[in-house]
GROMACS .gro file of N, CA and C in nm:
model
  411
    1MET      N    1  -0.654   1.447   1.565
    1MET     CA    2  -0.767   1.365   1.532
    1MET      C    3  -0.723   1.259   1.431
    2THR      N    4  -0.749   1.132   1.461
    2THR     CA    5  -0.712   1.023   1.371
    2THR      C    6  -0.816   1.007   1.262
    3SER      N    7  -0.767   1.005   1.139
    3SER     CA    8  -0.853   0.984   1.023
    3SER      C    9  -0.815   0.852   0.958
    4THR      N   10  -0.916   0.777   0.914
    4THR     CA   11  -0.893   0.647   0.850
    4THR      C   12  -0.949   0.652   0.709
    5PHE      N   13  -0.868   0.602   0.615
    5PHE     CA   14  -0.908   0.592   0.475
    5PHE      C   15  -0.890   0.447   0.434
    6GLU      N   16  -0.993   0.387   0.376
    6GLU     CA   17  -0.989   0.246   0.338
    6GLU      C   18  -1.022   0.231   0.190
    7SER      N   19  -0.952   0.137   0.126
    7SER     CA   20  -0.987   0.104  -0.012
    7SER      C   21  -1.111   0.016  -0.011
    8THR      N   22  -1.169  -0.001  -0.128
    8THR     CA   23  -1.274  -0.102  -0.140
    8THR      C   24  -1.207  -0.239  -0.127
    9VAL      N   25  -1.284  -0.337  -0.087
    9VAL     CA   26  -1.231  -0.473  -0.074
    9VAL      C   27  -1.216  -0.530  -0.215
   10ARG      N   28  -1.099  -0.587  -0.241
   10ARG     CA   29  -1.068  -0.639  -0.374
   10ARG      C   30  -1.044  -0.789  -0.368
   11GLN      N   31  -1.088  -0.858  -0.469
   11GLN     CA   32  -1.060  -1.002  -0.480
   11GLN      C   33  -0.934  -1.019  -0.564
   12ILE      N   34  -0.846  -1.104  -0.516
   12ILE     CA   35  -0.723  -1.138  -0.589
   12ILE      C   36  -0.727  -1.288  -0.618
   13ASN      N   37  -0.706  -1.322  -0.742
   13ASN     CA   38  -0.711  -1.463  -0.783
   13ASN      C   39  -0.576  -1.530  -0.764
   14ALA      N   40  -0.535  -1.535  -0.639
   14ALA     CA   41  -0.412  -1.602  -0.597
   14ALA      C   42  -0.429  -1.637  -0.450
   15PRO      N   43  -0.363  -1.743  -0.404
   15PRO     CA   44  -0.374  -1.780  -0.263
   15PRO      C   45  -0.320  -1.671  -0.170
   16GLN      N   46  -0.380  -1.660  -0.054
   16GLN     CA   47  -0.341  -1.560   0.044
   16GLN      C   48  -0.191  -1.566   0.073
   17TYR      N   49  -0.135  -1.684   0.096
   17TYR     CA   50   0.006  -1.696   0.132
   17TYR      C   51   0.096  -1.644   0.019
   18ARG      N   52   0.057  -1.665  -0.108
   18ARG     CA   53   0.140  -1.619  -0.220
   18ARG      C   54   0.136  -1.467  -0.231
   19VAL      N   55   0.018  -1.410  -0.213
   19VAL     CA   56   0.006  -1.263  -0.217
   19VAL      C   57   0.089  -1.203  -0.103
   20PHE      N   58   0.077  -1.260   0.016
   20PHE     CA   59   0.153  -1.210   0.130
   20PHE      C   60   0.303  -1.220   0.103
   21ASP      N   61   0.350  -1.335   0.057
   21ASP     CA   62   0.493  -1.354   0.030
   21ASP      C   63   0.544  -1.254  -0.073
   22THR      N   64   0.464  -1.226  -0.174
   22THR     CA   65   0.504  -1.131  -0.278
   22THR      C   66   0.511  -0.989  -0.222
   23LEU      N   67   0.407  -0.947  -0.153
   23LEU     CA   68   0.399  -0.808  -0.107
   23LEU      C   69   0.485  -0.779   0.016
   24SER      N   70   0.521  -0.881   0.092
   24SER     CA   71   0.601  -0.857   0.213
   24SER      C   72   0.749  -0.838   0.181
   25ASN      N   73   0.790  -0.861   0.056
   25ASN     CA   74   0.925  -0.830   0.010
   25ASN      C   75   0.909  -0.731  -0.104
   26LEU      N   76   0.932  -0.605  -0.077
   26LEU     CA   77   0.905  -0.500  -0.174
   26LEU      C   78   0.992  -0.507  -0.298
   27GLU      N   79   1.101  -0.582  -0.293
   27GLU     CA   80   1.183  -0.602  -0.412
   27GLU      C   81   1.104  -0.676  -0.521
   28ASN      N   82   1.000  -0.747  -0.484
   28ASN     CA   83   0.915  -0.817  -0.581
   28ASN      C   84   0.835  -0.721  -0.668
   29LEU      N   85   0.832  -0.593  -0.633
   29LEU     CA   86   0.758  -0.495  -0.712
   29LEU      C   87   0.839  -0.441  -0.830
   30GLU      N   88   0.964  -0.480  -0.841
   30GLU     CA   89   1.053  -0.432  -0.948
   30GLU      C   90   0.990  -0.452  -1.086
   31HIS      N   91   0.927  -0.567  -1.108
   31HIS     CA   92   0.871  -0.595  -1.241
   31HIS      C   93   0.750  -0.508  -1.275
   32LEU      N   94   0.698  -0.433  -1.179
   32LEU     CA   95   0.585  -0.344  -1.208
   32LEU      C   96   0.629  -0.212  -1.270
   33LYS      N   97   0.757  -0.180  -1.259
   33LYS     CA   98   0.805  -0.051  -1.307
   33LYS      C   99   0.771  -0.027  -1.454
   34HIS      N  100   0.780  -0.130  -1.537
   34HIS     CA  101   0.756  -0.110  -1.680
   34HIS      C  102   0.607  -0.086  -1.712
   35HIS      N  103   0.518  -0.104  -1.613
   35HIS     CA  104   0.376  -0.078  -1.633
   35HIS      C  105   0.338   0.066  -1.597
   36LEU      N  106   0.431   0.141  -1.539
   36LEU     CA  107   0.402   0.276  -1.493
   36LEU      C  108   0.450   0.380  -1.593
   37PRO      N  109   0.376   0.490  -1.608
   37PRO     CA  110   0.423   0.599  -1.694
   37PRO      C  111   0.553   0.657  -1.639
   38ALA      N  112   0.638   0.706  -1.727
   38ALA     CA  113   0.770   0.757  -1.688
   38ALA      C  114   0.761   0.863  -1.579
   39GLU      N  115   0.658   0.950  -1.585
   39GLU     CA  116   0.649   1.055  -1.484
   39GLU      C  117   0.619   1.000  -1.344
   40GLN      N  118   0.559   0.881  -1.336
   40GLN     CA  119   0.533   0.821  -1.205
   40GLN      C  120   0.655   0.748  -1.150
   41LEU      N  121   0.757   0.727  -1.232
   41LEU     CA  122   0.878   0.659  -1.187
   41LEU      C  123   0.976   0.753  -1.119
   42ALA      N  124   0.951   0.884  -1.130
   42ALA     CA  125   1.041   0.982  -1.069
   42ALA      C  126   1.047   0.958  -0.919
   43GLY      N  127   1.165   0.930  -0.872
   43GLY     CA  128   1.184   0.910  -0.730
   43GLY      C  129   1.137   0.777  -0.676
   44LEU      N  130   1.094   0.685  -0.762
   44LEU     CA  131   1.049   0.553  -0.715
   44LEU      C  132   1.170   0.466  -0.685
   45SER      N  133   1.177   0.421  -0.562
   45SER     CA  134   1.287   0.332  -0.521
   45SER      C  135   1.235   0.239  -0.414
   46PHE      N  136   1.295   0.122  -0.406
   46PHE     CA  137   1.255   0.030  -0.300
   46PHE      C  138   1.364  -0.072  -0.274
   47ASP      N  139   1.355  -0.129  -0.156
   47ASP     CA  140   1.437  -0.242  -0.117
   47ASP      C  141   1.343  -0.340  -0.049
   48ARG      N  142   1.395  -0.439   0.017
   48ARG     CA  143   1.311  -0.543   0.077
   48ARG      C  144   1.207  -0.486   0.173
   49ASP      N  145   1.245  -0.384   0.251
   49ASP     CA  146   1.159  -0.334   0.359
   49ASP      C  147   1.104  -0.194   0.342
   50SER      N  148   1.139  -0.123   0.235
   50SER     CA  149   1.090   0.013   0.222
   50SER      C  150   1.068   0.051   0.077
   51ILE      N  151   0.984   0.152   0.060
   51ILE     CA  152   0.956   0.205  -0.074
   51ILE      C  153   0.954   0.357  -0.064
   52GLY      N  154   1.011   0.421  -0.164
   52GLY     CA  155   1.012   0.567  -0.170
   52GLY      C  156   0.953   0.612  -0.300
   53ILE      N  157   0.881   0.722  -0.296
   53ILE     CA  158   0.820   0.776  -0.417
   53ILE      C  159   0.808   0.927  -0.402
   54ASN      N  160   0.812   0.997  -0.514
   54ASN     CA  161   0.792   1.141  -0.515
   54ASN      C  162   0.646   1.167  -0.548
   55VAL      N  163   0.577   1.235  -0.458
   55VAL     CA  164   0.434   1.262  -0.475
   55VAL      C  165   0.416   1.412  -0.498
   56PRO      N  166   0.341   1.450  -0.605
   56PRO     CA  167   0.318   1.594  -0.628
   56PRO      C  168   0.257   1.660  -0.504
   57MET      N  169   0.304   1.774  -0.471
   57MET     CA  170   0.261   1.858  -0.358
   57MET      C  171   0.299   1.799  -0.222
   58ALA      N  172   0.352   1.677  -0.215
   58ALA     CA  173   0.393   1.621  -0.086
   58ALA      C  174   0.543   1.595  -0.082
   59GLY      N  175   0.606   1.586  -0.199
   59GLY     CA  176   0.750   1.563  -0.204
   59GLY      C  177   0.785   1.416  -0.192
   60ASP      N  178   0.906   1.392  -0.144
   60ASP     CA  179   0.955   1.254  -0.128
   60ASP      C  180   0.895   1.190  -0.004
   61ILE      N  181   0.835   1.074  -0.024
   61ILE     CA  182   0.775   0.999   0.087
   61ILE      C  183   0.841   0.861   0.090
   62ARG      N  184   0.876   0.815   0.208
   62ARG     CA  185   0.931   0.681   0.225
   62ARG      C  186   0.848   0.607   0.328
   63LEU      N  187   0.807   0.485   0.290
   63LEU     CA  188   0.734   0.396   0.381
   63LEU      C  189   0.823   0.277   0.413
   64ARG      N  190   0.823   0.237   0.539
   64ARG     CA  191   0.901   0.121   0.583
   64ARG      C  192   0.807   0.019   0.645
   65ILE      N  193   0.829  -0.108   0.612
   65ILE     CA  194   0.751  -0.215   0.675
   65ILE      C  195   0.795  -0.223   0.821
   66ILE      N  196   0.697  -0.214   0.910
   66ILE     CA  197   0.728  -0.221   1.054
   66ILE      C  198   0.677  -0.350   1.116
   67GLU      N  199   0.589  -0.421   1.045
   67GLU     CA  200   0.537  -0.547   1.100
   67GLU      C  201   0.482  -0.634   0.987
   68ARG      N  202   0.515  -0.762   0.995
   68ARG     CA  203   0.459  -0.862   0.905
   68ARG      C  204   0.388  -0.966   0.992
   69VAL      N  205   0.261  -0.991   0.964
   69VAL     CA  206   0.184  -1.093   1.035
   69VAL      C  207   0.140  -1.195   0.931
   70PRO      N  208   0.225  -1.295   0.904
   70PRO     CA  209   0.192  -1.392   0.798
   70PRO      C  210   0.066  -1.469   0.830
   71PRO      N  211  -0.013  -1.496   0.732
   71PRO     CA  212  -0.015  -1.444   0.596
   71PRO      C  213  -0.120  -1.335   0.577
   72LYS      N  214  -0.146  -1.255   0.683
   72LYS     CA  215  -0.263  -1.168   0.674
   72LYS      C  216  -0.240  -1.017   0.675
   73THR      N  217  -0.130  -0.968   0.728
   73THR     CA  218  -0.115  -0.823   0.739
   73THR      C  219   0.030  -0.779   0.717
   74ILE      N  220   0.045  -0.669   0.644
   74ILE     CA  221   0.175  -0.604   0.629
   74ILE      C  222   0.152  -0.458   0.669
   75LYS      N  223   0.225  -0.414   0.772
   75LYS     CA  224   0.207  -0.278   0.824
   75LYS      C  225   0.328  -0.191   0.789
   76PHE      N  226   0.298  -0.070   0.745
   76PHE     CA  227   0.400   0.027   0.706
   76PHE      C  228   0.387   0.152   0.794
   77GLU      N  229   0.498   0.223   0.807
   77GLU     CA  230   0.497   0.352   0.875
   77GLU      C  231   0.570   0.452   0.785
   78ALA      N  232   0.518   0.573   0.777
   78ALA     CA  233   0.583   0.677   0.699
   78ALA      C  234   0.708   0.723   0.772
   79GLU      N  235   0.822   0.720   0.702
   79GLU     CA  236   0.947   0.771   0.759
   79GLU      C  237   0.971   0.915   0.716
   80ARG      N  238   0.946   0.941   0.591
   80ARG     CA  239   0.958   1.078   0.538
   80ARG      C  240   0.823   1.113   0.479
   81SER      N  241   0.759   1.210   0.537
   81SER     CA  242   0.628   1.250   0.488
   81SER      C  243   0.592   1.384   0.553
   82PRO      N  244   0.520   1.469   0.481
   82PRO     CA  245   0.477   1.594   0.543
   82PRO      C  246   0.375   1.572   0.655
   83MET      N  247   0.312   1.453   0.658
   83MET     CA  248   0.220   1.419   0.767
   83MET      C  249   0.249   1.275   0.810
   84PRO      N  250   0.254   1.249   0.939
   84PRO     CA  251   0.277   1.112   0.984
   84PRO      C  252   0.154   1.025   0.957
   85PHE      N  253   0.179   0.904   0.908
   85PHE     CA  254   0.068   0.811   0.885
   85PHE      C  255   0.119   0.668   0.883
   86ASN      N  256   0.025   0.577   0.901
   86ASN     CA  257   0.050   0.434   0.889
   86ASN      C  258  -0.035   0.381   0.774
   87PHE      N  259   0.013   0.275   0.712
   87PHE     CA  260  -0.053   0.215   0.598
   87PHE      C  261  -0.043   0.065   0.617
   88TRP      N  262  -0.151  -0.006   0.591
   88TRP     CA  263  -0.138  -0.151   0.596
   88TRP      C  264  -0.220  -0.220   0.490
   89ILE      N  265  -0.174  -0.340   0.459
   89ILE     CA  266  -0.239  -0.427   0.363
   89ILE      C  267  -0.298  -0.542   0.442
   90GLN      N  268  -0.427  -0.564   0.428
   90GLN     CA  269  -0.494  -0.673   0.498
   90GLN      C  270  -0.537  -0.778   0.394
   91LEU      N  271  -0.510  -0.904   0.424
   91LEU     CA  272  -0.544  -1.015   0.335
   91LEU      C  273  -0.628  -1.117   0.411
   92VAL      N  274  -0.735  -1.163   0.347
   92VAL     CA  275  -0.825  -1.263   0.406
   92VAL      C  276  -0.848  -1.372   0.302
   93PRO      N  277  -0.834  -1.499   0.339
   93PRO     CA  278  -0.856  -1.604   0.240
   93PRO      C  279  -1.003  -1.614   0.202
   94MET      N  280  -1.027  -1.644   0.075
   94MET     CA  281  -1.162  -1.674   0.027
   94MET      C  282  -1.172  -1.823  -0.002
   95SER      N  283  -1.067  -1.876  -0.060
   95SER     CA  284  -1.058  -2.018  -0.092
   95SER      C  285  -0.910  -2.053  -0.097
   96GLU      N  286  -0.878  -2.171  -0.142
   96GLU     CA  287  -0.737  -2.209  -0.152
   96GLU      C  288  -0.666  -2.136  -0.266
   97VAL      N  289  -0.742  -2.078  -0.358
   97VAL     CA  290  -0.681  -2.014  -0.474
   97VAL      C  291  -0.715  -1.866  -0.489
   98SER      N  292  -0.780  -1.807  -0.388
   98SER     CA  293  -0.811  -1.663  -0.397
   98SER      C  294  -0.819  -1.603  -0.257
   99CYS      N  295  -0.806  -1.471  -0.253
   99CYS     CA  296  -0.816  -1.399  -0.126
   99CYS      C  297  -0.875  -1.262  -0.151
  100LYS      N  298  -0.908  -1.194  -0.042
  100LYS     CA  299  -0.957  -1.057  -0.048
  100LYS      C  300  -0.850  -0.967   0.012
  101MET      N  301  -0.842  -0.844  -0.039
  101MET     CA  302  -0.744  -0.748   0.008
  101MET      C  303  -0.814  -0.615   0.036
  102ARG      N  304  -0.768  -0.549   0.141
  102ARG     CA  305  -0.813  -0.413   0.172
  102ARG      C  306  -0.690  -0.335   0.217
  103LEU      N  307  -0.683  -0.210   0.174
  103LEU     CA  308  -0.575  -0.120   0.214
  103LEU      C  309  -0.631  -0.016   0.309
  104VAL      N  310  -0.551   0.020   0.409
  104VAL     CA  311  -0.596   0.116   0.510
  104VAL      C  312  -0.484   0.217   0.535
  105ILE      N  313  -0.522   0.343   0.543
  105ILE     CA  314  -0.431   0.450   0.585
  105ILE      C  315  -0.491   0.514   0.709
  106LYS      N  316  -0.408   0.531   0.813
  106LYS     CA  317  -0.449   0.604   0.933
  106LYS      C  318  -0.350   0.718   0.953
  107ALA      N  319  -0.404   0.838   0.969
  107ALA     CA  320  -0.319   0.956   0.984
  107ALA      C  321  -0.378   1.051   1.087
  108GLU      N  322  -0.288   1.121   1.154
  108GLU     CA  323  -0.330   1.226   1.247
  108GLU      C  324  -0.344   1.355   1.166
  109LEU      N  325  -0.470   1.397   1.145
  109LEU     CA  326  -0.496   1.514   1.062
  109LEU      C  327  -0.589   1.611   1.134
  110ASN      N  328  -0.553   1.738   1.129
  110ASN     CA  329  -0.648   1.836   1.181
  110ASN      C  330  -0.757   1.855   1.076
  111PRO      N  331  -0.872   1.910   1.113
  111PRO     CA  332  -0.985   1.921   1.020
  111PRO      C  333  -0.951   1.999   0.891
  112PHE      N  334  -0.868   2.101   0.900
  112PHE     CA  335  -0.833   2.179   0.782
  112PHE      C  336  -0.753   2.094   0.683
  113ILE      N  337  -0.651   2.027   0.732
  113ILE     CA  338  -0.567   1.941   0.646
  113ILE      C  339  -0.649   1.825   0.591
  114LYS      N  340  -0.734   1.766   0.675
  114LYS     CA  341  -0.817   1.655   0.629
  114LYS      C  342  -0.902   1.697   0.509
  115GLY      N  343  -0.958   1.815   0.515
  115GLY     CA  344  -1.038   1.865   0.404
  115GLY      C  345  -0.958   1.877   0.276
  116MET      N  346  -0.830   1.910   0.288
  116MET     CA  347  -0.745   1.926   0.171
  116MET      C  348  -0.698   1.792   0.114
  117VAL      N  349  -0.675   1.692   0.199
  117VAL     CA  350  -0.614   1.567   0.151
  117VAL      C  351  -0.712   1.451   0.137
  118LYS      N  352  -0.834   1.468   0.181
  118LYS     CA  353  -0.930   1.356   0.180
  118LYS      C  354  -0.949   1.297   0.040
  119LYS      N  355  -0.986   1.378  -0.055
  119LYS     CA  356  -1.012   1.326  -0.191
  119LYS      C  357  -0.886   1.269  -0.256
  120PRO      N  358  -0.770   1.337  -0.250
  120PRO     CA  359  -0.650   1.276  -0.308
  120PRO      C  360  -0.611   1.144  -0.241
  121LEU      N  361  -0.627   1.134  -0.109
  121LEU     CA  362  -0.595   1.009  -0.041
  121LEU      C  363  -0.692   0.898  -0.080
  122GLU      N  364  -0.819   0.929  -0.089
  122GLU     CA  365  -0.917   0.829  -0.130
  122GLU      C  366  -0.889   0.780  -0.272
  123ALA      N  367  -0.858   0.871  -0.362
  123ALA     CA  368  -0.826   0.832  -0.499
  123ALA      C  369  -0.695   0.754  -0.505
  124GLY      N  370  -0.597   0.798  -0.429
  124GLY     CA  371  -0.466   0.732  -0.428
  124GLY      C  372  -0.472   0.590  -0.376
  125ILE      N  373  -0.547   0.569  -0.269
  125ILE     CA  374  -0.553   0.434  -0.211
  125ILE      C  375  -0.625   0.338  -0.308
  126GLU      N  376  -0.720   0.389  -0.384
  126GLU     CA  377  -0.787   0.305  -0.484
  126GLU      C  378  -0.694   0.270  -0.601
  127LYS      N  379  -0.610   0.366  -0.641
  127LYS     CA  380  -0.513   0.338  -0.748
  127LYS      C  381  -0.411   0.233  -0.704
  128ILE      N  382  -0.367   0.242  -0.579
  128ILE     CA  383  -0.274   0.142  -0.527
  128ILE      C  384  -0.343   0.006  -0.522
  129ALA      N  385  -0.467   0.004  -0.476
  129ALA     CA  386  -0.543  -0.123  -0.471
  129ALA      C  387  -0.560  -0.182  -0.611
  130ASP      N  388  -0.587  -0.098  -0.711
  130ASP     CA  389  -0.598  -0.145  -0.849
  130ASP      C  390  -0.468  -0.214  -0.892
  131ALA      N  391  -0.355  -0.147  -0.867
  131ALA     CA  392  -0.226  -0.202  -0.909
  131ALA      C  393  -0.196  -0.334  -0.838
  132LEU      N  394  -0.222  -0.341  -0.707
  132LEU     CA  395  -0.193  -0.464  -0.633
  132LEU      C  396  -0.289  -0.576  -0.672
  133GLN      N  397  -0.413  -0.543  -0.701
  133GLN     CA  398  -0.510  -0.643  -0.740
  133GLN      C  399  -0.472  -0.706  -0.875
  134ASN      N  400  -0.420  -0.626  -0.965
  134ASN     CA  401  -0.394  -0.672  -1.101
  134ASN      C  402  -0.253  -0.722  -1.127
  135MET      N  403  -0.166  -0.716  -1.028
  135MET     CA  404  -0.030  -0.765  -1.055
  135MET      C  405  -0.027  -0.918  -1.052
  136PRO      N  406   0.068  -0.976  -1.123
  136PRO     CA  407   0.077  -1.123  -1.124
  136PRO      C  408   0.138  -1.176  -0.994
  137TYR      N  409   0.074  -1.274  -0.938
  137TYR     CA  410   0.125  -1.339  -0.818
  137TYR      C  411   0.163  -1.481  -0.852
   0.00000   0.00000   0.00000
């Protein structure tokens, strides 16, 4: 059964193309490391096309960019994860100097697992949206 989790729509005070250019090269996230608590940096690694992180109770997870649709969508697929899922960032222009962003996770989850991971996934996707909304572009 496919389950979908979406962040709230966020406004970013930067042009859509700039946000896309920044987020489509994950090496641009390097400067965010100093904003994270030391315990969240455990296992955090990235290169241009992938990001890895250690998640409590899930272990090491690696996401790889599988598709870039400039300037509106960046799609990721889980390479290492206890459950297969896709994640994408959607960007929509609001004006020449701002855009809206929404994050989406789609995963194949049985009802028992969904019940266990629903709240942590909903909270996690909002935390990621907070970080992406507030980073400098």
